[in-house]
PDB file of C-alpha atoms in Angstrom:
ATOM      1  CA  VAL A   1       0.000   0.000   0.000  1.00 48.00           C
ATOM      2  CA  ALA A   2       1.483   3.329  -1.004  1.00 49.00           C
ATOM      3  CA  LEU A   3       0.433   6.089   1.344  1.00 55.00           C
ATOM      4  CA  ALA A   4       2.889   8.730   0.196  1.00 56.00           C
ATOM      5  CA  GLN A   5       3.170  10.681  -3.003  1.00 55.00           C
ATOM      6  CA  ASP A   6       6.302  10.643  -5.108  1.00 56.00           C
ATOM      7  CA  GLY A   7       8.507  13.452  -3.842  1.00 58.00           C
ATOM      8  CA  GLY A   8      11.301  13.093  -6.356  1.00 58.00           C
ATOM      9  CA  SER A   9      14.436  11.050  -6.370  1.00 60.00           C
ATOM     10  CA  PRO A  10      16.179  10.677  -3.002  1.00 60.00           C
ATOM     11  CA  PHE A  11      19.446  10.492  -4.938  1.00 64.00           C
ATOM     12  CA  LEU A  12      19.090  14.112  -6.047  1.00 59.00           C
ATOM     13  CA  GLY A  13      19.254  15.565  -2.569  1.00 60.00           C
ATOM     14  CA  ARG A  14      15.653  15.454  -1.435  1.00 56.00           C
ATOM     15  CA  GLN A  15      15.572  16.081   2.288  1.00 57.00           C
ATOM     16  CA  MET A  16      13.740  13.480   4.297  1.00 56.00           C
ATOM     17  CA  GLY A  17      11.055  14.790   6.626  1.00 52.00           C
ATOM     18  CA  SER A  18      10.630  18.117   4.888  1.00 53.00           C
ATOM     19  CA  GLN A  19       7.445  17.065   3.132  1.00 59.00           C
ATOM     20  CA  GLN A  20       4.073  17.215   4.767  1.00 62.00           C
ATOM     21  CA  SER A  21       2.444  13.842   5.417  1.00 65.00           C
ATOM     22  CA  PRO A  22      -0.450  13.046   3.043  1.00 79.00           C
ATOM     23  CA  MET A  23      -2.503  11.417   5.810  1.00 84.00           C
ATOM     24  CA  SER A  24      -4.246  12.829   8.853  1.00 88.00           C
ATOM     25  CA  SER A  25      -3.262  12.209  12.456  1.00 89.00           C
ATOM     26  CA  GLU A  26      -6.504  10.259  12.866  1.00 91.00           C
ATOM     27  CA  THR A  27      -5.471   7.892  10.065  1.00 92.00           C
ATOM     28  CA  LYS A  28      -2.025   7.482  11.609  1.00 93.00           C
ATOM     29  CA  ALA A  29      -3.607   6.712  14.997  1.00 93.00           C
ATOM     30  CA  LEU A  30      -5.938   4.161  13.389  1.00 94.00           C
ATOM     31  CA  ILE A  31      -2.996   2.450  11.664  1.00 95.00           C
ATOM     32  CA  ASP A  32      -0.978   2.437  14.904  1.00 95.00           C
ATOM     33  CA  SER A  33      -3.924   0.948  16.773  1.00 95.00           C
ATOM     34  CA  GLU A  34      -4.424  -1.826  14.218  1.00 96.00           C
ATOM     35  CA  VAL A  35      -0.707  -2.671  14.102  1.00 96.00           C
ATOM     36  CA  SER A  36      -0.648  -2.799  17.895  1.00 96.00           C
ATOM     37  CA  ARG A  37      -3.684  -5.109  17.925  1.00 96.00           C
ATOM     38  CA  LEU A  38      -2.105  -7.455  15.358  1.00 94.00           C
ATOM     39  CA  VAL A  39       1.220  -7.610  17.207  1.00 96.00           C
ATOM     40  CA  SER A  40      -0.517  -8.223  20.531  1.00 95.00           C
ATOM     41  CA  ALA A  41      -2.660 -11.019  19.093  1.00 93.00           C
ATOM     42  CA  ALA A  42       0.346 -12.662  17.422  1.00 91.00           C
ATOM     43  CA  TYR A  43       2.362 -12.441  20.649  1.00 95.00           C
ATOM     44  CA  SER A  44      -0.444 -14.025  22.671  1.00 94.00           C
ATOM     45  CA  ARG A  45      -0.862 -16.825  20.141  1.00 89.00           C
ATOM     46  CA  ALA A  46       2.883 -17.530  19.976  1.00 90.00           C
ATOM     47  CA  LYS A  47       3.195 -17.552  23.763  1.00 93.00           C
ATOM     48  CA  ALA A  48       0.254 -19.950  24.099  1.00 91.00           C
ATOM     49  CA  LEU A  49       1.694 -22.301  21.456  1.00 89.00           C
ATOM     50  CA  LEU A  50       5.079 -22.370  23.172  1.00 91.00           C
ATOM     51  CA  THR A  51       3.536 -22.880  26.604  1.00 92.00           C
ATOM     52  CA  ASP A  52       1.178 -25.613  25.394  1.00 91.00           C
ATOM     53  CA  ASN A  53       4.040 -27.446  23.671  1.00 92.00           C
ATOM     54  CA  ARG A  54       6.683 -27.064  26.372  1.00 94.00           C
ATOM     55  CA  GLN A  55       7.204 -30.850  26.520  1.00 94.00           C
ATOM     56  CA  ALA A  56       8.133 -30.900  22.832  1.00 95.00           C
ATOM     57  CA  LEU A  57      10.466 -27.917  23.226  1.00 94.00           C
ATOM     58  CA  ASP A  58      12.270 -29.585  26.123  1.00 95.00           C
ATOM     59  CA  ALA A  59      12.564 -32.857  24.195  1.00 95.00           C
ATOM     60  CA  LEU A  60      13.929 -31.019  21.170  1.00 95.00           C
ATOM     61  CA  ALA A  61      16.460 -29.145  23.305  1.00 96.00           C
ATOM     62  CA  LYS A  62      17.641 -32.423  24.853  1.00 95.00           C
ATOM     63  CA  LEU A  63      17.938 -34.053  21.430  1.00 94.00           C
ATOM     64  CA  LEU A  64      19.888 -31.113  20.035  1.00 95.00           C
ATOM     65  CA  ILE A  65      22.297 -31.161  22.991  1.00 95.00           C
ATOM     66  CA  GLU A  66      22.928 -34.845  22.348  1.00 94.00           C
ATOM     67  CA  LYS A  67      23.194 -34.752  18.542  1.00 92.00           C
ATOM     68  CA  GLU A  68      23.613 -31.073  17.531  1.00 91.00           C
ATOM     69  CA  THR A  69      21.477 -31.680  14.449  1.00 94.00           C
ATOM     70  CA  VAL A  70      18.062 -33.231  13.943  1.00 94.00           C
ATOM     71  CA  THR A  71      16.732 -34.600  10.671  1.00 95.00           C
ATOM     72  CA  ALA A  72      13.286 -33.743   9.378  1.00 95.00           C
ATOM     73  CA  GLU A  73      12.194 -37.313  10.112  1.00 95.00           C
ATOM     74  CA  GLU A  74      13.456 -37.128  13.709  1.00 94.00           C
ATOM     75  CA  PHE A  75      11.730 -33.795  14.181  1.00 94.00           C
ATOM     76  CA  ALA A  76       8.456 -35.127  12.770  1.00 92.00           C
ATOM     77  CA  GLN A  77       8.701 -38.160  15.066  1.00 93.00           C
ATOM     78  CA  LEU A  78       9.315 -35.907  18.071  1.00 94.00           C
ATOM     79  CA  LEU A  79       6.212 -33.878  17.212  1.00 92.00           C
ATOM     80  CA  THR A  80       4.189 -37.091  16.907  1.00 92.00           C
ATOM     81  CA  ASP A  81       5.547 -38.531  20.158  1.00 94.00           C
ATOM     82  CA  CYS A  82       4.751 -35.325  22.046  1.00 93.00           C
ATOM     83  CA  GLU A  83       1.312 -35.126  20.399  1.00 91.00           C
ATOM     84  CA  VAL A  84       1.922 -31.617  19.130  1.00 88.00           C
ATOM     85  CA  LYS A  85      -1.049 -30.166  17.325  1.00 77.00           C
ATOM     86  CA  VAL A  86      -0.032 -28.012  14.390  1.00 73.00           C
ATOM     87  CA  ALA A  87      -1.842 -24.699  14.445  1.00 69.00           C
ATOM     88  CA  GLU A  88      -3.939 -23.683  11.508  1.00 74.00           C
ATOM     89  CA  TYR A  89      -2.485 -20.948   9.369  1.00 72.00           C
ATOM     90  CA  GLY A  90      -4.675 -17.943   8.942  1.00 70.00           C
ATOM     91  CA  ILE A  91      -4.543 -14.312   8.040  1.00 69.00           C
ATOM     92  CA  TYR A  92      -5.584 -11.961  10.768  1.00 56.00           C
TER      93      TYR A  92
END
C-alpha cells in the first residue's frame, strides 16, 4: 500500500522529513492501533503455542544437545511422540 506521493528522487538531494504527510493524524492513529492489535494477538498466540508445547520444546532441546542436528524425520517423530497439534495458518 502506497500512502505517500512521489517526492522526487532521493538520490538528487531530497531532504527526508521536509514534506508534509499526506494522511491525517486520525489515520495514523488508526494504523498504529491496528498494528498494535495485530502484534498483541500474534504475541499471545505464539506464547500460548510455546507454553502448550513445552514438553516438545524440552525434548527437542535435549535431542539437540545430544546430537547437535536433527533430521526432518526425527523432528516429525518428536512432534508425533509429544502429540503436538499443528496450528492452523490464517490471516488476521
